[in-house]
Amino acid sequence: MSSLFSRVKSVEQSIADTDEPDSKLRKDLTAWDLTVFGVAVVVGAGIFTLPARTAGNVAGPSVSLAFVIAAVACGLAALCYAEFASTVPVAGSAYTFTFATFGEFLAWIIGWDLMLELALAASVVSKGWSAYLGDFLDITTTVDIGFDFDWGAVLLIAVLTVLLALGTKISSRVSLVITSIKVGVVLLMIIVGAFYIKTSNYSPYIPDSVPSDTGSGIHQTLFSALTGGGDTDFGWYGLLAAASLVFFAFIGFDVVATTAEETKDPQRALPRGILGSLAIVTVLYVLVTLVLTGMVPYTDLAGDSTLTTAFEIRGVTWVGWIINLGAIAGLTTVVMVMLLGQTRVAFAMSRDGLLPRSLAHTGKRGTPARLTVIVGVTSAVLAAIFPMGTLEEMVNIGTLFAFVLVSIGVVVLRRTRPELSRGFKVPLMPVIPILSVLACLWLMLNLSIETWLRFLVWMAIGLVIYFAFGRRNSVFARRERGELASVSGPGEAPEVDLGKGPG
């Protein structure tokens, strides 16, 4: 069992692997491309699917505070991601970072976790896109075939899968155009909505807790169960639960890190893309939630409400129409970047042999087209079958777990490899990473017991796959057996060992 934690992949080896001809990604992205990707994926998932529903069903007007709490946790983790990404500019994000600090076993755990996060996130947002498309065209985007088959979500994922297979640079250009439209719509909504704010709607800012079937048994948050809080709808427990739910809105800056290997100047561009996109969207989120809950009483947002609900109630229907159009455009880029991130994580794992190495093949366009198609099909199936709420919480717990390991890992790598070139350094080391770990664990505690159980089941499945396939077939294992060359230390040349002994 000691080998589980001794297979640590050096930073040098990680970088050397990026030069393999058959699995080499094309370096096309700039700092501007990364910022666009970050804003594209973060603005949309939160603004167009979460604030109204969370305010009406869980937190009331305090949803704006919930976004601030989630933003603080994300900001702490983002600093750790920025240092890691500028130090180890290799595809895979938290998976690659974990391999360089904790070894193959924990790298597999986090990679398996990231696959859950990104595939489900793409599925969640595609369902939101489908709902907005139905409202915009006044059509039904689901078909009853024994269950509600969401054909709208499947159609979106299919189109974006083809686009991503054609090339990352093409995807970034499409993303820039659509993101510009989306941000313009958000700013319009904030400006127009501000004229309809009634300050009385902010009172009570934290509504009293109310009985709910989501606040008992396995449906209550783990923190609520441990402290005997009971209900999780509204009140302080509702606020804490809401912070964990709206955390989903900030998922995206970690996806920027998955494109490290395709970036021209990763040490400078990655920190700017990660931190810049997070700062922009945090301001937009807080303004949107303040306008939304100021326009109408939070009770009017109960049920499956959206941003258009508040404007329709106030009779400003033309803004609702524009919001629907912006949501359709905006959520398109969210799904696209999530699919991109999921593909790059699976690509890194395949190149390391933890998944079949044939999946890491890149074609003449410099993209893993085969793997892109597999990821697209999987996400489409999930979107077609599962309800949105279930998927959202699963995404959150997976992301938070990844943030915890990255925050710990940046401290470990700073101590074990202080000589490495770092384009960005986390300030106040190790205070910031420790605060990041505590904040993420706190948010995890405020997810439901049901979500924790599903997460543990997913992790158990991952362990079975690792011991049945990954541990024996990984590139690291083959190097240990002397079948492949390796880079064994800082600045050393590749060493070839075919297991034949000297001479």
Coordinates of C-alpha atoms in Angstrom, one line a residue:
M1 CA 0.0 0.0 0.0
S2 CA 3.0 2.3 0.4
S3 CA 3.2 2.7 -3.4
L4 CA -0.2 4.4 -3.3
F5 CA 1.4 7.4 -1.8
S6 CA 5.0 7.1 -3.2
R7 CA 4.1 7.5 -6.9
V8 CA 4.6 11.3 -6.9
K9 CA 5.0 12.6 -10.5
S10 CA 7.6 15.4 -10.6
V11 CA 6.9 18.7 -12.1
E12 CA 9.6 18.1 -14.6
Q13 CA 8.0 14.8 -15.7
S14 CA 4.6 16.4 -16.0
I15 CA 6.0 19.1 -18.3
A16 CA 8.0 16.6 -20.3
D17 CA 4.9 14.6 -20.9
T18 CA 3.3 17.5 -22.7
D19 CA 5.8 17.1 -25.6
E20 CA 4.7 13.6 -26.5
P21 CA 3.8 13.9 -30.3
D22 CA 0.8 11.7 -30.2
S23 CA -0.9 13.6 -27.3
K24 CA 0.4 17.1 -27.8
L25 CA -2.1 20.0 -27.3
R26 CA -1.7 23.1 -29.5
K27 CA -0.7 26.3 -27.6
D28 CA -3.2 28.8 -28.9
L29 CA -4.6 30.7 -25.9
T30 CA -3.6 34.1 -24.5
A31 CA -4.4 35.8 -21.2
W32 CA -7.3 37.5 -22.9
D33 CA -8.7 34.1 -24.1
L34 CA -8.4 32.7 -20.5
T35 CA -10.3 35.7 -19.0
V36 CA -13.0 35.3 -21.6
F37 CA -13.3 31.6 -20.8
G38 CA -13.5 32.4 -17.1
V39 CA -16.2 35.0 -17.4
A40 CA -18.0 32.9 -20.0
V41 CA -18.3 30.0 -17.8
V42 CA -19.0 31.8 -14.5
V43 CA -21.4 34.4 -15.7
G44 CA -24.4 32.4 -16.6
A45 CA -24.5 29.3 -14.4
G46 CA -25.2 31.5 -11.4
I47 CA -26.9 34.6 -12.8
F48 CA -29.4 32.8 -15.0
T49 CA -30.3 29.8 -12.9
L50 CA -29.7 30.3 -9.2
P51 CA -30.5 33.6 -7.6
A52 CA -34.3 33.7 -8.0
R53 CA -34.8 30.0 -7.0
T54 CA -32.4 30.3 -4.0
A55 CA -34.0 33.5 -2.8
G56 CA -37.6 32.2 -3.1
N57 CA -37.0 28.8 -1.6
V58 CA -34.0 28.9 0.7
A59 CA -32.6 32.2 1.9
G60 CA -34.9 35.2 1.0
P61 CA -33.1 38.6 0.5
S62 CA -30.0 37.2 2.3
V63 CA -29.2 35.4 -0.9
S64 CA -26.9 38.4 -1.7
L65 CA -24.9 37.6 1.5
A66 CA -24.8 34.0 0.5
F67 CA -23.1 35.0 -2.7
V68 CA -20.6 37.0 -0.7
I69 CA -19.8 34.1 1.5
A70 CA -19.3 31.8 -1.4
A71 CA -17.2 34.4 -3.2
V72 CA -14.8 34.6 -0.2
A73 CA -14.3 30.9 -0.2
C74 CA -13.7 30.9 -3.9
G75 CA -11.3 33.8 -3.7
L76 CA -9.1 32.0 -1.2
A77 CA -9.1 28.9 -3.4
A78 CA -8.5 30.9 -6.5
L79 CA -5.2 32.3 -5.1
C80 CA -4.0 28.7 -4.5
Y81 CA -5.1 27.7 -8.0
A82 CA -3.2 30.7 -9.5
E83 CA 0.1 29.7 -7.9
F84 CA -0.3 26.0 -8.9
A85 CA -1.3 26.8 -12.5
S86 CA 1.6 29.1 -13.0
T87 CA 4.0 26.6 -11.5
V88 CA 2.7 23.4 -13.2
P89 CA 1.3 24.6 -16.6
V90 CA -0.1 21.2 -17.6
A91 CA -3.6 20.1 -18.5
G92 CA -5.7 18.6 -15.8
S93 CA -6.0 21.4 -13.2
A94 CA -6.4 20.0 -9.6
Y95 CA -5.7 16.4 -10.9
T96 CA -2.2 17.4 -12.2
F97 CA -1.5 19.6 -9.1
T98 CA -2.4 16.7 -6.8
F99 CA -0.2 14.2 -8.7
A100 CA 2.8 16.6 -8.2
T101 CA 2.3 16.8 -4.4
F102 CA 0.4 13.8 -3.0
G103 CA 0.9 11.1 -5.6
E104 CA -1.0 8.9 -8.0
F105 CA -3.7 7.6 -5.7
L106 CA -5.0 10.9 -4.5
A107 CA -4.5 12.3 -8.0
W108 CA -6.9 9.6 -9.2
I109 CA -9.4 10.4 -6.4
I110 CA -9.4 14.1 -7.4
G111 CA -9.5 13.4 -11.1
W112 CA -12.5 11.1 -10.6
D113 CA -14.0 13.8 -8.5
L114 CA -13.4 16.5 -11.2
M115 CA -15.0 14.3 -13.8
L116 CA -18.1 14.3 -11.7
E117 CA -18.0 18.0 -11.2
L118 CA -17.5 19.1 -14.8
A119 CA -19.7 16.5 -16.5
L120 CA -22.6 17.2 -14.1
A121 CA -22.0 21.0 -14.4
A122 CA -22.4 20.9 -18.1
S123 CA -25.5 18.8 -17.8
V124 CA -27.0 21.1 -15.2
V125 CA -26.5 24.3 -17.2
S126 CA -27.7 22.6 -20.5
K127 CA -31.0 21.9 -18.7
G128 CA -31.2 25.6 -17.7
W129 CA -30.5 26.6 -21.3
S130 CA -33.2 24.2 -22.5
A131 CA -35.7 25.8 -20.1
Y132 CA -35.0 29.3 -21.3
L133 CA -35.2 28.1 -24.9
G134 CA -38.7 26.8 -24.2
D135 CA -39.8 30.1 -22.6
F136 CA -38.3 32.1 -25.4
L137 CA -39.9 30.1 -28.2
D138 CA -43.0 29.1 -26.2
I139 CA -42.4 25.5 -26.9
T140 CA -41.9 22.3 -24.7
T141 CA -38.3 21.1 -24.7
T142 CA -39.0 17.8 -22.9
V143 CA -40.7 14.7 -24.2
D144 CA -42.4 12.0 -22.0
I145 CA -40.9 8.7 -23.0
G146 CA -41.4 7.0 -19.7
F147 CA -39.4 9.8 -18.2
D148 CA -39.0 13.5 -19.1
F149 CA -36.4 13.4 -21.9
D150 CA -34.9 16.9 -22.3
W151 CA -34.1 17.1 -26.0
G152 CA -33.2 20.8 -25.8
A153 CA -30.2 20.0 -23.5
V154 CA -29.1 17.1 -25.7
L155 CA -29.2 19.3 -28.8
L156 CA -27.0 22.0 -27.2
I157 CA -24.4 19.5 -26.0
A158 CA -24.2 17.8 -29.4
V159 CA -23.5 21.1 -31.2
L160 CA -20.9 22.2 -28.7
T161 CA -19.2 18.9 -28.7
V162 CA -18.6 19.2 -32.4
L163 CA -17.3 22.8 -32.0
L164 CA -14.8 21.8 -29.3
A165 CA -13.5 18.9 -31.4
L166 CA -12.7 21.4 -34.2
G167 CA -10.3 23.4 -32.0
T168 CA -9.8 25.3 -28.8
K169 CA -9.1 28.7 -30.5
I170 CA -12.3 28.5 -32.5
S171 CA -14.2 27.9 -29.3
S172 CA -12.6 30.9 -27.6
R173 CA -13.6 33.2 -30.4
V174 CA -17.2 32.0 -30.3
S175 CA -17.1 32.4 -26.5
L176 CA -16.0 36.0 -26.8
V177 CA -18.9 37.0 -29.0
I178 CA -21.5 35.3 -26.9
T179 CA -20.0 36.4 -23.6
S180 CA -20.1 40.1 -24.8
I181 CA -23.8 39.7 -25.4
K182 CA -24.4 38.0 -22.1
V183 CA -22.6 40.6 -20.0
G184 CA -24.5 43.4 -21.8
V185 CA -27.8 41.7 -20.9
V186 CA -26.8 41.4 -17.3
L187 CA -25.8 45.1 -17.1
L188 CA -29.1 46.1 -18.7
M189 CA -31.0 44.0 -16.2
I190 CA -29.2 45.7 -13.3
I191 CA -29.7 49.2 -14.6
V192 CA -33.4 48.8 -15.4
G193 CA -34.2 46.7 -12.4
A194 CA -32.7 49.3 -10.1
F195 CA -35.5 51.7 -10.9
Y196 CA -38.1 49.2 -9.5
I197 CA -36.4 48.5 -6.2
K198 CA -38.5 48.9 -3.0
T199 CA -36.4 48.8 0.1
S200 CA -39.2 47.2 2.1
N201 CA -38.6 44.1 0.1
Y202 CA -35.3 43.6 1.9
S203 CA -37.1 43.2 5.2
P204 CA -36.7 40.7 6.8
Y205 CA -33.3 40.3 5.3
I206 CA -32.9 36.8 6.9
P207 CA -36.5 35.4 7.1
D208 CA -37.5 33.2 10.0
S209 CA -37.0 29.5 9.5
V210 CA -40.0 27.5 8.3
P211 CA -40.8 23.8 8.3
S212 CA -39.9 22.0 5.0
D213 CA -39.6 18.5 3.8
T214 CA -36.1 19.4 2.6
G215 CA -35.1 20.1 6.2
S216 CA -35.4 16.6 7.7
G217 CA -33.8 13.2 7.4
I218 CA -31.2 12.8 4.7
H219 CA -32.5 15.9 3.0
Q220 CA -31.2 18.3 5.7
T221 CA -27.7 19.7 5.6
L222 CA -25.0 17.7 7.4
F223 CA -24.3 20.8 9.6
S224 CA -28.0 21.0 10.5
A225 CA -28.1 17.4 11.5
L226 CA -25.0 17.6 13.6
T227 CA -26.2 20.7 15.5
G228 CA -29.8 19.8 15.7
G229 CA -30.9 22.7 13.6
G230 CA -33.7 20.8 11.8
D231 CA -35.1 23.0 9.0
T232 CA -32.8 24.4 6.3
D233 CA -35.3 26.7 4.6
F234 CA -34.7 30.3 5.5
G235 CA -33.2 31.5 8.8
W236 CA -29.5 31.2 9.5
Y237 CA -29.4 27.6 8.5
G238 CA -31.1 28.5 5.2
L239 CA -28.5 31.2 4.7
L240 CA -25.6 28.8 5.2
A241 CA -27.3 26.2 3.0
A242 CA -27.8 28.9 0.3
A243 CA -24.1 29.8 0.4
S244 CA -23.2 26.2 -0.4
L245 CA -25.8 26.1 -3.2
V246 CA -24.9 29.3 -4.9
F247 CA -21.2 28.3 -4.7
F248 CA -22.2 26.5 -8.0
A249 CA -22.4 30.0 -9.5
F250 CA -18.6 30.5 -9.1
I251 CA -17.5 27.3 -10.7
G252 CA -15.4 28.3 -13.6
F253 CA -12.1 29.8 -12.6
D254 CA -10.8 26.2 -11.9
V255 CA -11.8 25.3 -15.5
V256 CA -9.4 28.0 -16.7
A257 CA -6.6 26.1 -15.0
T258 CA -7.4 23.0 -17.1
T259 CA -6.3 24.9 -20.2
A260 CA -2.8 25.6 -18.9
E261 CA -1.1 23.4 -21.4
E262 CA -2.8 25.2 -24.3
T263 CA -1.7 28.7 -23.1
K264 CA 1.2 30.6 -24.7
D265 CA 2.5 32.3 -21.6
P266 CA 1.0 30.3 -18.7
Q267 CA 3.0 31.8 -15.9
R268 CA 1.6 35.2 -16.5
A269 CA -1.7 34.5 -18.3
L270 CA -3.1 31.9 -15.9
P271 CA -3.1 33.9 -12.7
R272 CA -4.6 36.9 -14.6
G273 CA -7.3 34.8 -16.1
I274 CA -8.2 33.0 -12.9
L275 CA -8.2 36.0 -10.5
G276 CA -9.6 38.6 -13.1
S277 CA -12.6 36.5 -14.0
L278 CA -13.5 35.8 -10.4
A279 CA -13.3 39.5 -9.5
I280 CA -15.5 40.6 -12.3
V281 CA -18.3 38.0 -11.7
T282 CA -18.4 38.6 -8.0
V283 CA -19.4 42.2 -8.5
L284 CA -22.0 41.2 -11.1
Y285 CA -23.5 38.5 -8.8
V286 CA -24.0 40.8 -5.8
L287 CA -25.6 43.5 -7.9
V288 CA -28.0 41.1 -9.6
T289 CA -29.2 39.6 -6.3
L290 CA -29.7 43.0 -4.7
V291 CA -31.8 44.1 -7.7
L292 CA -33.7 40.9 -7.9
T293 CA -34.7 40.8 -4.2
G294 CA -35.4 44.5 -4.1
M295 CA -37.8 44.4 -7.0
V296 CA -40.3 41.9 -5.5
P297 CA -40.9 40.2 -2.2
Y298 CA -38.9 37.0 -1.9
T299 CA -42.1 35.0 -1.5
D300 CA -43.0 35.8 -5.1
L301 CA -39.9 33.9 -6.2
A302 CA -40.9 30.6 -4.6
G303 CA -40.9 27.6 -6.9
D304 CA -39.1 27.3 -10.2
S305 CA -38.7 31.1 -10.7
T306 CA -36.1 32.7 -12.9
L307 CA -34.7 36.2 -13.3
T308 CA -37.6 37.0 -15.7
T309 CA -40.1 36.3 -13.0
A310 CA -39.4 39.6 -11.1
F311 CA -39.6 41.7 -14.3
E312 CA -42.9 40.1 -15.3
I313 CA -44.4 40.7 -11.9
R314 CA -43.4 44.4 -12.2
G315 CA -44.9 44.5 -15.8
V316 CA -41.5 45.1 -17.5
T317 CA -42.0 42.2 -19.9
W318 CA -39.7 43.5 -22.6
V319 CA -36.7 43.1 -20.3
G320 CA -37.8 39.6 -19.5
W321 CA -37.7 38.8 -23.2
I322 CA -34.1 40.2 -23.5
I323 CA -33.1 38.3 -20.4
N324 CA -34.3 35.1 -22.0
L325 CA -32.3 35.8 -25.1
G326 CA -29.2 36.6 -23.1
A327 CA -29.6 33.5 -21.0
I328 CA -29.8 31.3 -24.1
A329 CA -26.6 32.9 -25.4
G330 CA -24.9 33.0 -22.1
L331 CA -25.5 29.5 -20.9
T332 CA -24.2 28.2 -24.3
T333 CA -20.7 29.4 -23.4
V334 CA -21.0 27.9 -19.9
V335 CA -21.8 24.5 -21.2
M336 CA -19.0 24.8 -23.8
V337 CA -16.3 25.6 -21.3
M338 CA -17.4 23.0 -18.8
L339 CA -17.2 20.4 -21.6
L340 CA -13.8 21.7 -22.4
G341 CA -12.6 21.4 -18.8
Q342 CA -14.0 17.9 -18.4
T343 CA -12.3 16.8 -21.6
R344 CA -8.9 18.2 -20.5
V345 CA -9.0 16.5 -17.1
A346 CA -9.9 13.1 -18.7
F347 CA -7.2 13.8 -21.3
A348 CA -4.5 14.2 -18.6
M349 CA -5.7 11.1 -16.8
S350 CA -5.6 9.1 -20.0
R351 CA -2.1 10.3 -20.9
D352 CA -1.0 9.1 -17.4
G353 CA -2.6 5.7 -18.1
L354 CA -5.2 5.9 -15.4
L355 CA -7.8 5.8 -18.1
P356 CA -7.1 4.0 -21.5
R357 CA -4.2 5.8 -23.2
S358 CA -5.8 5.7 -26.6
L359 CA -8.2 8.4 -25.4
A360 CA -5.3 10.8 -25.1
H361 CA -4.7 10.8 -28.9
T362 CA -4.8 14.2 -30.5
G363 CA -5.6 14.6 -34.1
K364 CA -4.3 17.1 -36.7
R365 CA -6.3 19.9 -35.0
G366 CA -4.5 19.4 -31.8
T367 CA -7.6 18.4 -29.8
P368 CA -8.5 15.0 -28.2
A369 CA -11.5 14.6 -30.5
R370 CA -12.3 11.0 -29.5
L371 CA -12.4 11.9 -25.9
T372 CA -14.4 15.0 -26.6
V373 CA -17.2 13.0 -28.2
I374 CA -17.3 10.5 -25.2
V375 CA -17.6 13.4 -22.7
G376 CA -20.3 15.0 -24.8
V377 CA -22.4 11.8 -25.0
T378 CA -22.1 11.2 -21.3
S379 CA -23.1 14.8 -20.4
A380 CA -26.0 14.6 -22.8
V381 CA -27.3 11.4 -21.2
L382 CA -27.1 12.9 -17.8
A383 CA -28.9 16.1 -18.9
A384 CA -31.6 14.1 -20.6
I385 CA -32.5 12.0 -17.6
F386 CA -31.7 13.6 -14.2
P387 CA -33.4 16.5 -12.5
M388 CA -31.5 19.8 -12.2
G389 CA -31.5 20.2 -8.4
T390 CA -29.9 16.8 -7.8
L391 CA -27.1 17.5 -10.2
E392 CA -26.3 20.9 -8.8
E393 CA -25.5 19.8 -5.3
M394 CA -23.3 16.9 -6.6
V395 CA -21.3 19.5 -8.6
N396 CA -20.8 21.6 -5.5
I397 CA -19.4 18.9 -3.2
G398 CA -17.1 17.7 -5.9
T399 CA -15.7 21.1 -6.5
L400 CA -15.2 21.9 -2.9
F401 CA -13.3 18.7 -2.3
A402 CA -11.0 19.6 -5.2
F403 CA -10.4 23.1 -3.7
V404 CA -9.5 21.5 -0.3
L405 CA -6.8 19.3 -1.9
V406 CA -5.4 22.1 -4.1
S407 CA -5.2 24.5 -1.1
I408 CA -3.3 21.9 0.9
G409 CA -1.1 21.0 -2.0
V410 CA 0.1 24.5 -2.7
V411 CA 1.6 24.5 0.8
V412 CA 3.2 21.1 0.3
L413 CA 4.8 22.1 -3.0
R414 CA 6.1 25.4 -1.6
R415 CA 7.9 23.5 1.1
T416 CA 9.1 20.5 -1.0
R417 CA 10.1 22.4 -4.2
P418 CA 10.8 26.0 -3.1
E419 CA 13.2 26.4 -6.1
L420 CA 10.5 26.1 -8.8
S421 CA 9.7 29.1 -10.9
R422 CA 6.4 30.6 -9.9
G423 CA 4.6 33.2 -12.0
F424 CA 2.4 34.0 -9.0
K425 CA 2.7 33.3 -5.3
V426 CA -0.1 33.1 -2.7
P427 CA 0.4 35.9 -0.2
L428 CA 0.5 35.3 3.6
M429 CA 1.5 31.7 3.2
P430 CA 0.3 29.4 4.8
V431 CA -2.6 31.5 6.3
I432 CA -4.5 31.9 3.0
P433 CA -4.5 28.2 2.1
I434 CA -5.5 27.2 5.6
L435 CA -8.4 29.7 5.5
S436 CA -9.4 28.3 2.1
V437 CA -9.5 24.7 3.5
L438 CA -11.6 25.8 6.4
A439 CA -14.0 27.8 4.2
C440 CA -14.5 24.9 1.8
L441 CA -15.0 22.4 4.5
W442 CA -17.6 24.7 6.1
L443 CA -19.5 24.9 2.8
M444 CA -19.4 21.1 2.4
L445 CA -20.9 20.7 5.9
N446 CA -23.9 22.8 4.7
L447 CA -24.7 20.4 1.8
S448 CA -27.4 17.8 2.4
I449 CA -26.7 14.4 3.8
E450 CA -28.2 12.9 0.7
T451 CA -25.6 14.7 -1.4
W452 CA -22.8 13.4 0.8
L453 CA -24.1 9.8 0.4
R454 CA -24.2 10.1 -3.4
F455 CA -20.7 11.6 -3.3
L456 CA -19.3 8.7 -1.3
V457 CA -20.9 6.2 -3.7
W458 CA -19.3 7.9 -6.6
M459 CA -15.9 7.9 -4.9
A460 CA -16.4 4.1 -4.1
I461 CA -17.0 3.4 -7.8
G462 CA -13.8 5.4 -8.6
L463 CA -11.8 3.3 -6.2
V464 CA -12.9 0.1 -7.8
I465 CA -11.9 1.4 -11.2
Y466 CA -8.5 2.5 -10.0
F467 CA -7.6 -0.8 -8.4
A468 CA -9.0 -2.8 -11.2
F469 CA -7.4 -0.8 -14.0
G470 CA -5.5 2.4 -13.2
R471 CA -3.0 1.2 -10.6
R472 CA -1.6 -1.6 -12.9
N473 CA -1.9 0.2 -16.2
S474 CA -0.7 3.7 -15.3
V475 CA 2.3 5.2 -17.0
F476 CA 3.9 5.6 -13.6
A477 CA 3.5 1.9 -12.9
R478 CA 5.1 1.1 -16.3
R479 CA 8.0 3.4 -15.5
E480 CA 8.5 1.6 -12.2
R481 CA 8.7 -1.7 -14.2
G482 CA 11.3 -0.1 -16.5
E483 CA 9.1 -0.1 -19.6
L484 CA 9.2 3.6 -20.2
A485 CA 11.7 6.5 -19.9
S486 CA 11.2 9.0 -17.1
V487 CA 12.5 12.4 -15.9
S488 CA 13.5 11.6 -12.3
G489 CA 14.5 14.9 -10.9
P490 CA 14.9 18.6 -11.3
G491 CA 16.8 19.4 -14.5
E492 CA 17.8 15.8 -15.2
A493 CA 17.7 14.3 -18.7
P494 CA 15.3 11.4 -19.5
E495 CA 16.5 8.1 -18.1
V496 CA 15.7 4.9 -20.1
D497 CA 15.4 1.7 -18.2
L498 CA 14.3 -1.4 -20.1
G499 CA 14.8 -3.7 -17.2
K500 CA 17.9 -5.4 -18.7
G501 CA 20.5 -4.2 -16.1
P502 CA 23.8 -2.4 -16.8
G503 CA 25.6 -3.0 -20.1

